[in-house]
Short mmCIF file of C-alpha atoms in Angstrom, two decimals:
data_model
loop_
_atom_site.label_atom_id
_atom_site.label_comp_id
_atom_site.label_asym_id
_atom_site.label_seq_id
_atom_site.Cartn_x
_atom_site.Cartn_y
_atom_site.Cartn_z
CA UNK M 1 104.16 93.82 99.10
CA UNK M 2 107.28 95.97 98.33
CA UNK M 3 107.66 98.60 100.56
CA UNK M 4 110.69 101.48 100.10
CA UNK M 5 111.45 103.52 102.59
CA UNK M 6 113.66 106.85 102.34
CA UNK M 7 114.50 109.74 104.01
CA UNK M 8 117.02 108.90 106.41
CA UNK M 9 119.94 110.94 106.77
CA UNK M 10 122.81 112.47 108.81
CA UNK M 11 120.75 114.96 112.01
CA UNK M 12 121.85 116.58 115.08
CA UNK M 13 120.24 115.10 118.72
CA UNK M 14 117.35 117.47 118.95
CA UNK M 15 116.88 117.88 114.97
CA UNK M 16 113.80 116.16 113.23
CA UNK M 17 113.53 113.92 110.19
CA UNK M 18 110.39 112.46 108.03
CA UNK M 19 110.49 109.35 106.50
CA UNK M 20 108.19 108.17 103.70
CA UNK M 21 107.09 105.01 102.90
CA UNK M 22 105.68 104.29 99.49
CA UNK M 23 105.50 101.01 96.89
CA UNK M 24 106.31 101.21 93.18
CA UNK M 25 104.12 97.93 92.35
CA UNK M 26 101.45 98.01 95.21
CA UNK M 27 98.45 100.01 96.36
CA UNK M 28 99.08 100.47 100.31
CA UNK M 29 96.10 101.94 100.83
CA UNK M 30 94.25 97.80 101.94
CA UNK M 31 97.13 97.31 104.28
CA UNK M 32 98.17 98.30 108.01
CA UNK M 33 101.63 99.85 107.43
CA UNK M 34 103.85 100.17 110.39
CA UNK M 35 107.94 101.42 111.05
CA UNK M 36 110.66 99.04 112.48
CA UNK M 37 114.06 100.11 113.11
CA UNK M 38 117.45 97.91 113.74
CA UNK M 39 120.84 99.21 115.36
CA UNK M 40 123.81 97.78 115.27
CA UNK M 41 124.02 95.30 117.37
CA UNK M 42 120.82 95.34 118.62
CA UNK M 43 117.42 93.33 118.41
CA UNK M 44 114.97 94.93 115.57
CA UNK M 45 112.54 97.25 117.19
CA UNK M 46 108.91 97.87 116.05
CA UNK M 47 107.92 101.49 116.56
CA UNK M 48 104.74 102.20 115.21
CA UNK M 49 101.66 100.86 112.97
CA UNK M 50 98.60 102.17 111.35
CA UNK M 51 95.77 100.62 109.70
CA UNK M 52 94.78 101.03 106.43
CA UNK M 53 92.19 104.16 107.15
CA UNK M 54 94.83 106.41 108.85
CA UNK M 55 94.43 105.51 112.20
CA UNK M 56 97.38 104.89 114.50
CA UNK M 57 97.10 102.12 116.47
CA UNK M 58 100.50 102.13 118.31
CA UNK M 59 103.34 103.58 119.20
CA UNK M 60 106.65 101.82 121.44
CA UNK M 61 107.48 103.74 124.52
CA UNK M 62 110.91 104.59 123.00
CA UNK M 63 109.39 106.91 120.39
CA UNK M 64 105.61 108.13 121.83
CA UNK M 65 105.35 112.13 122.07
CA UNK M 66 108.26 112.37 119.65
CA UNK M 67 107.63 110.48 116.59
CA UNK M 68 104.26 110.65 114.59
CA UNK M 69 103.06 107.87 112.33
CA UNK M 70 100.24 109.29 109.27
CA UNK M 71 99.54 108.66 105.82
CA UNK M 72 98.11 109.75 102.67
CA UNK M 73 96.58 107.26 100.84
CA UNK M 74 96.07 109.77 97.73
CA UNK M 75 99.91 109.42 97.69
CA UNK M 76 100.54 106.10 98.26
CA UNK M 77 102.59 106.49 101.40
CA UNK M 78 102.84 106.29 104.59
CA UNK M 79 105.03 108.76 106.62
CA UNK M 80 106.99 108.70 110.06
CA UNK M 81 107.50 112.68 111.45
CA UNK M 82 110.85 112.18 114.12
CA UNK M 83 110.99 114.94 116.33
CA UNK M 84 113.42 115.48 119.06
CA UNK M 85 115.85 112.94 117.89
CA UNK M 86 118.31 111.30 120.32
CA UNK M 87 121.72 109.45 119.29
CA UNK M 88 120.00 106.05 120.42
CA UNK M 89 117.50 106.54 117.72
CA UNK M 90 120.62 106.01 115.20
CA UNK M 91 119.52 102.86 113.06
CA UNK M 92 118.35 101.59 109.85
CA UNK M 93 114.75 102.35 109.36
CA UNK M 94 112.27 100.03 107.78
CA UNK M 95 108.52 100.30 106.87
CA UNK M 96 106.53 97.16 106.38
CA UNK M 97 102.99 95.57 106.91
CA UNK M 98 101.98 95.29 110.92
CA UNK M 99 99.26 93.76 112.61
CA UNK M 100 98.10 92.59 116.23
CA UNK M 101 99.32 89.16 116.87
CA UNK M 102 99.63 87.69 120.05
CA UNK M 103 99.94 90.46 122.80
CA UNK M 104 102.19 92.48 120.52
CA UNK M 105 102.32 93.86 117.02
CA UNK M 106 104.03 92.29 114.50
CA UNK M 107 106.03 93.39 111.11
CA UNK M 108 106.65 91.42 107.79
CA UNK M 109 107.46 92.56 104.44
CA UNK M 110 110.45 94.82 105.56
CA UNK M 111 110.94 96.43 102.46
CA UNK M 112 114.45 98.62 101.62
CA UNK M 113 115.78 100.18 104.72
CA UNK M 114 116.90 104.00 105.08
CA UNK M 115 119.95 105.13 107.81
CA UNK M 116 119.43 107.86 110.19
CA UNK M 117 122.17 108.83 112.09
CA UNK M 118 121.85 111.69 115.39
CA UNK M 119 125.14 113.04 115.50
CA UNK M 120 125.15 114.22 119.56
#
């Protein structure tokens, strides 16, 4: 699957971004679609997933009460509402298919990234 995500962009700490996640060539709308970010110099960091009906299933402690994971199968996308933003949630932002593996989700597919920056 060939996921794109955009959106991203230059906010101040406090400020709120949406990302959207959509595929040119594939229908999303079988697949669990989750969000992954990746800062410099730091370890790739799976935020949130939901399954294929519009359900989230999870959200990392980093983000919960802040960011909102939802889609809109109609569309063909899958979106990730940031409020509240904090200069440690600079990074490059990926969507891409999740599921539960073993104790944890998981993330493959990382389509085309998109930066957001919190200027503080």
């Amino acid at each position: 699957v060939q996921l794109q995500a955009s959106g991203g962009g230059l906010v101040q700490s406090g400020g709120s971004l949406r990302l959207s996640c959509t595929s040119s060539g594939d229908t999303l709308d079988a697949y669990a679609i989750g969000w992954v970010r990746q800062a410099p110099g730091k370890e790739r960091e799976g935020l949130s997933c939901i399954n294929s009906s519009g359900r989230p299933a999870y959200y990392a402690d980093s983000v919960k009460g802040r960011f909102t994971i939802s889609r809109d199968n109609t569309k063909n996308s899958v979106y990730l509402q940031m409020n509240s933003l904090k200069s440690e949630d600079t990074a490059v932002y990926y969507c891409a298919l999740c599921w539960y593996g073993v104790k944890r989700y998981e993330y493959e597919d990382l389509g085309q990234g998109t930066l957001v920056t919190v200027s503080s």
